[in-house]
Tab-separated table of C-alpha atoms in Angstrom:
chain	number	residue	atom	x	y	z
A	1	THR	CA	-0.095	0.009	0.047
A	2	GLN	CA	1.374	3.527	-0.997
A	3	SER	CA	1.926	6.049	1.734
A	4	GLY	CA	-1.051	8.189	2.375
A	5	HIS	CA	-3.610	5.288	1.676
A	6	TYR	CA	-3.793	3.859	5.208
A	7	GLY	CA	-6.645	1.274	5.478
A	8	ARG	CA	-6.714	0.580	1.656
A	9	GLY	CA	-6.687	-3.021	0.552
A	10	SER	CA	-7.284	-5.277	-2.522
A	11	VAL	CA	-9.521	-8.209	-2.803
A	12	ASP	CA	-8.479	-11.133	-4.930
A	13	LYS	CA	-10.994	-13.949	-4.212
A	14	VAL	CA	-14.587	-14.281	-3.302
A	15	ILE	CA	-16.087	-17.607	-2.140
A	16	HIS	CA	-19.834	-18.212	-1.617
A	17	PHE	CA	-20.590	-21.086	0.883
A	18	PRO	CA	-24.056	-22.088	0.763
A	19	GLY	CA	-25.561	-23.517	4.155
A	20	THR	CA	-28.329	-23.016	6.712
A	21	LEU	CA	-30.022	-19.884	7.728
A	22	MET	CA	-30.289	-20.378	11.488
A	23	SER	CA	-30.723	-17.485	13.911
A	24	VAL	CA	-27.407	-15.911	15.295
A	25	ASN	CA	-28.895	-14.707	18.457
A	26	PRO	CA	-26.402	-14.993	21.320
A	27	SER	CA	-28.629	-17.744	23.043
A	28	VAL	CA	-28.590	-19.696	19.854
A	29	CYS	CA	-24.884	-19.207	19.391
A	30	ARG	CA	-24.143	-20.649	22.841
A	31	ILE	CA	-26.020	-23.802	22.024
A	32	VAL	CA	-24.613	-24.155	18.537
A	33	PRO	CA	-21.014	-22.867	18.992
A	34	ASN	CA	-20.018	-23.445	15.246
A	35	ILE	CA	-23.025	-21.776	13.755
A	36	LEU	CA	-21.117	-19.192	11.755
A	37	THR	CA	-19.421	-22.015	9.953
A	38	LEU	CA	-22.797	-23.626	9.183
A	39	ASN	CA	-24.862	-20.729	7.966
A	40	GLU	CA	-24.632	-19.407	4.458
A	41	ARG	CA	-21.772	-16.755	3.989
A	42	VAL	CA	-19.814	-14.937	1.403
A	43	LEU	CA	-16.053	-14.542	2.114
A	44	MET	CA	-13.743	-11.996	0.427
A	45	SER	CA	-10.028	-12.465	0.920
A	46	GLY	CA	-7.117	-10.330	-0.077
A	47	SER	CA	-4.319	-8.138	1.540
A	48	TRP	CA	-3.824	-4.817	3.050
A	49	GLU	CA	-0.672	-2.991	4.178
A	50	HIS	CA	-0.065	-5.361	7.105
A	51	GLY	CA	-0.589	-8.590	5.220
A	52	TYR	CA	-3.520	-11.008	4.796
A	53	PHE	CA	-7.198	-10.085	5.523
A	54	SER	CA	-10.570	-11.738	5.049
A	55	TYR	CA	-14.072	-10.268	5.241
A	56	THR	CA	-16.970	-12.654	5.631
A	57	ALA	CA	-20.704	-11.823	5.576
A	58	VAL	CA	-22.782	-14.391	7.316
A	59	GLY	CA	-26.390	-14.773	6.559
A	60	ALA	CA	-29.141	-15.773	9.151
A	61	THR	CA	-32.822	-16.336	9.570
A	62	ASN	CA	-34.782	-13.632	7.597
A	63	VAL	CA	-31.435	-11.866	6.664
A	64	GLY	CA	-30.087	-14.348	4.053
A	65	SER	CA	-29.628	-12.132	1.189
A	66	ILE	CA	-25.940	-11.039	0.922
A	67	ARG	CA	-24.866	-8.573	-1.947
A	68	ILE	CA	-21.256	-7.554	-2.930
A	69	ASN	CA	-21.513	-4.402	-4.943
A	70	PHE	CA	-18.779	-5.085	-7.440
A	71	LEU	CA	-19.897	-8.620	-8.164
A	72	LYS	CA	-23.383	-7.559	-9.071
A	73	ASP	CA	-25.453	-10.684	-9.976
A	74	LYS	CA	-22.516	-13.200	-9.977
A	75	ILE	CA	-23.532	-14.678	-6.575
A	76	LYS	CA	-27.078	-15.778	-5.687
A	77	THR	CA	-27.801	-16.121	-1.938
A	78	ASN	CA	-30.953	-16.943	0.104
A	79	LYS	CA	-32.424	-19.849	-1.823
A	80	GLY	CA	-33.903	-21.413	1.309
A	81	PHE	CA	-33.364	-22.289	4.931
A	82	LEU	CA	-31.001	-25.185	3.944
A	83	SER	CA	-29.011	-25.272	0.708
A	84	PHE	CA	-26.880	-28.116	-0.557
A	85	GLU	CA	-25.420	-26.325	-3.545
A	86	LYS	CA	-21.686	-26.491	-4.190
A	87	ASP	CA	-19.321	-23.718	-3.151
A	88	THR	CA	-18.706	-20.910	-5.710
A	89	GLU	CA	-15.239	-19.552	-6.019
A	90	ILE	CA	-14.465	-16.415	-8.011
A	91	GLU	CA	-11.023	-15.158	-8.727
A	92	ILE	CA	-10.855	-11.366	-8.961
A	93	GLU	CA	-8.700	-10.268	-11.909
A	94	PRO	CA	-7.525	-7.599	-11.740
A	95	LYS	CA	-7.761	-7.250	-8.072
A	96	LYS	CA	-10.439	-5.130	-6.535
A	97	GLU	CA	-8.990	-2.017	-4.882
A	98	MET	CA	-11.017	-0.904	-1.762
A	99	GLY	CA	-10.524	2.287	0.212
A	100	ARG	CA	-11.219	3.156	3.793
A	101	GLY	CA	-14.731	3.771	4.287
A	102	GLU	CA	-15.863	2.403	0.854
A	103	MET	CA	-19.163	0.634	0.544
A	104	VAL	CA	-18.669	-3.049	0.071
A	105	GLY	CA	-22.208	-4.419	-0.042
A	106	GLY	CA	-25.098	-5.142	1.980
A	107	PHE	CA	-27.521	-7.525	3.773
A	108	ASN	CA	-31.341	-7.376	3.535
A	109	PHE	CA	-31.793	-5.961	7.128
A	110	GLY	CA	-28.326	-6.858	8.412
A	111	SER	CA	-26.569	-9.948	9.966
A	112	THR	CA	-23.062	-10.788	11.084
A	113	ILE	CA	-19.451	-9.798	9.657
A	114	VAL	CA	-16.411	-11.875	10.695
A	115	LEU	CA	-13.015	-10.089	10.153
A	116	MET	CA	-9.709	-12.018	10.159
A	117	PHE	CA	-6.431	-10.152	9.307
A	118	GLU	CA	-2.769	-9.795	10.027
A	119	ALA	CA	-1.534	-6.911	11.953
A	120	PRO	CA	1.416	-5.784	13.901
A	121	LYS	CA	1.662	-7.053	17.569
A	122	SER	CA	0.909	-3.450	18.842
A	123	PHE	CA	-2.276	-3.241	17.090
A	124	GLU	CA	-5.224	-2.278	19.435
A	125	PHE	CA	-8.853	-2.532	18.965
A	126	ASN	CA	-10.885	0.538	19.800
A	127	PHE	CA	-13.952	-1.366	20.959
A	128	LYS	CA	-14.746	-3.904	23.820
A	129	ALA	CA	-16.919	-6.919	23.349
A	130	GLU	CA	-20.646	-6.265	22.940
A	131	GLN	CA	-20.092	-2.571	22.426
A	132	VAL	CA	-22.084	-0.699	19.712
A	133	ILE	CA	-19.990	0.007	16.538
A	134	ARG	CA	-21.258	2.750	14.453
A	135	LEU	CA	-20.946	3.575	10.749
A	136	GLY	CA	-17.489	5.214	10.002
A	137	SER	CA	-16.043	4.223	13.327
A	138	ALA	CA	-12.363	2.755	13.278
A	139	LEU	CA	-12.217	-0.743	14.524
A	140	GLY	CA	-8.625	-0.565	15.742
A	141	HIS	CA	-5.244	1.308	15.326
A	142	VAL	CA	-1.497	0.814	15.376
A	143	PRO	CA	-0.047	3.021	18.109
A	144	GLY	CA	2.324	5.623	16.729
A	145	THR	CA	0.812	5.581	13.359
A	146	GLU	CA	-0.412	8.861	12.030
A	147	TYR	CA	-4.014	8.619	10.532
A	148	PRO	CA	-5.535	10.803	8.040
A	149	ALA	CA	-7.635	13.644	9.440
A	150	GLU	CA	-11.506	13.429	8.715
A	151	GLU	CA	-11.358	16.286	6.307
A	152	GLU	CA	-8.585	14.640	4.403
A	153	GLU	CA	-10.701	11.693	3.531
A	154	PRO	CA	-11.711	11.501	-0.259
A	155	GLU	CA	-14.950	13.038	-1.268
A	156	GLU	CA	-16.508	9.799	-2.170
A	157	THR	CA	-16.257	8.647	1.534
A	158	ASN	CA	-17.906	11.468	3.341
A	159	CYS	CA	-20.927	10.881	5.507
A	160	ASP	CA	-23.419	12.375	3.008
A	161	GLN	CA	-22.171	10.204	0.293
A	162	ILE	CA	-22.390	7.155	2.514
A	163	ALA	CA	-25.878	8.008	3.608
A	164	PHE	CA	-27.103	8.360	0.045
A	165	GLN	CA	-25.462	4.998	-0.732
A	166	ILE	CA	-27.230	3.422	2.373
A	167	ILE	CA	-30.600	4.698	1.013
A	168	ASP	CA	-29.930	3.359	-2.447
A	169	GLU	CA	-28.994	-0.042	-0.774
A	170	LEU	CA	-32.236	0.009	1.218
A	171	LYS	CA	-34.330	0.776	-1.938
A	172	GLU	CA	-32.653	-2.273	-3.702
A	173	SER	CA	-32.973	-4.409	-0.698
A	174	ILE	CA	-36.823	-3.601	-0.485
A	175	ASN	CA	-37.200	-4.151	-4.282
A	176	GLU	CA	-35.428	-7.460	-3.769
A	177	VAL	CA	-37.611	-8.436	-0.994
A	178	VAL	CA	-40.892	-7.604	-2.881
A	179	HIS	CA	-39.531	-9.434	-5.977
A	180	GLU	CA	-38.679	-12.618	-3.798
A	181	THR	CA	-41.997	-12.439	-1.939
A	182	GLN	CA	-43.906	-12.172	-5.444
A	183	GLU	CA	-42.033	-15.127	-6.763
A	184	THR	CA	-42.954	-16.996	-3.587
A	185	VAL	CA	-46.575	-16.185	-3.920
A	186	ASN	CA	-46.679	-17.177	-7.593
A	187	GLU	CA	-44.950	-20.474	-6.741
A	188	VAL	CA	-47.613	-21.168	-3.920
A	189	VAL	CA	-50.577	-20.282	-6.352
A	190	LEU	CA	-49.079	-22.660	-8.984
A	191	GLU	CA	-48.685	-25.483	-6.522
A	192	THR	CA	-52.124	-24.858	-5.043
A	193	GLN	CA	-53.532	-24.876	-8.560
A	194	ASP	CA	-51.726	-28.235	-9.398
A	195	THR	CA	-52.886	-29.760	-6.152
A	196	PHE	CA	-56.605	-28.650	-6.816
A	197	ASN	CA	-56.424	-30.099	-10.402
A	198	GLU	CA	-55.030	-33.349	-9.122
A	199	VAL	CA	-57.848	-33.618	-6.369
A	200	PHE	CA	-60.403	-32.635	-8.879
A	201	ASN	CA	-59.318	-35.198	-11.509
A	202	ASP	CA	-59.092	-37.859	-8.762
A	203	THR	CA	-62.629	-37.097	-7.481
A	204	GLN	CA	-64.006	-36.975	-11.119
A	205	ASP	CA	-62.554	-40.463	-11.863
A	206	THR	CA	-63.988	-41.788	-8.654
A	207	PHE	CA	-67.415	-40.380	-9.414
A	208	ASN	CA	-67.231	-41.891	-12.872
A	209	GLU	CA	-66.410	-45.313	-11.528
A	210	VAL	CA	-69.292	-45.054	-8.997
A	211	VAL	CA	-71.711	-44.138	-11.801
A	212	HIS	CA	-70.530	-46.797	-14.029
A	213	GLU	CA	-70.705	-49.511	-11.393
A	214	THR	CA	-74.212	-48.222	-10.402
A	215	GLU	CA	-75.371	-48.502	-14.082
A	216	GLU	CA	-74.181	-52.079	-14.282
A	217	LEU	CA	-75.832	-52.989	-11.233
A	218	PHE	CA	-79.002	-51.475	-12.231
A	219	GLN	CA	-78.928	-53.296	-15.637
A	220	GLU	CA	-78.284	-56.567	-13.721
A	221	VAL	CA	-81.282	-56.109	-11.550
A	222	THR	CA	-83.490	-55.037	-14.578
A	223	HIS	CA	-82.329	-58.111	-16.567
A	224	ALA	CA	-83.052	-60.468	-13.621
A	225	ILE	CA	-86.591	-58.809	-13.313
A	226	CYS	CA	-87.293	-59.358	-16.968
A	227	LYS	CA	-86.388	-62.999	-16.806
A	228	PHE	CA	-88.725	-63.746	-13.916
A	229	ASP	CA	-91.573	-65.708	-15.666
A	230	GLN	CA	-95.122	-64.152	-15.179
A	231	THR	CA	-96.599	-67.661	-14.921
A	232	ASP	CA	-94.407	-68.365	-11.970
A	233	ILE	CA	-95.903	-65.366	-10.194
A	234	MET	CA	-99.503	-66.781	-10.976
A	235	LYS	CA	-98.646	-70.162	-9.591
A	236	SER	CA	-97.190	-68.758	-6.433
A	237	SER	CA	-100.548	-66.817	-6.178
A	238	ASP	CA	-102.470	-70.085	-6.591
A	239	VAL	CA	-100.418	-71.914	-4.080
A	240	ILE	CA	-101.207	-69.118	-1.486
A	241	ILE	CA	-104.882	-69.057	-2.293
A	242	THR	CA	-105.661	-72.850	-2.177
A	243	GLY	CA	-103.467	-73.140	0.721
A	244	SER	CA	-105.319	-70.871	2.742
A	245	LYS	CA	-108.327	-71.980	5.027
A	246	PRO	CA	-111.679	-69.881	4.562
A	247	ALA	CA	-112.633	-68.029	7.570
A	248	LYS	CA	-115.709	-69.117	9.546
A	249	GLY	CA	-118.922	-67.656	8.247
A	250	VAL	CA	-117.392	-66.880	4.759
A	251	GLU	CA	-118.294	-68.866	1.714
A	252	SER	CA	-115.340	-69.976	-0.275
């Protein structure tokens, strides 16, 4: 890194790791200690003035959409609570130069960022565990190093520019959510229609079978009645009449 560009770095590789989208609530993390290696994530690796660094965006429940600005649509995330797709590795040629405070990408509503980097032994973090980190805050510093004053930052990294970038990111995220929701609704409607058609067809087939069996039974009964000889009916009646005894006081 050239002098006067403290905090700049370059990205040479991006890897998308499909996985689950479990909650990263602290209580869940205590139960599942390796949850950040199970959830879907996008890793960017490269170097900065002190050596290696990696920046990993980890998805979670309801915040699985991860977007890296300079990759645009090359990576598709948030395809379900559990994905078995293969990892996607993208070599960045030429390397993507990133400046201090430059917008990297975004989540739909935010999740977890994991940083791993080489630094001098004297490096000190500016924050303690569970302390709130605000946009634009420096995560750490190397004692004795002169940092550029706020007014010396490039114009494209000022707070107003970042705010407008965030608004644009939110708009895109909302549009993405609306689009994904619409696609889900359409899929549900199609699946419901298919299920309804299957049930209707099965019911129609069953109804036709019942009608057919009823018609056959009716024809068999009709045929049997038609074959019954009328003389047999008369004979049966004669037997009943001659076999009966006349009541007293009644002439036969």
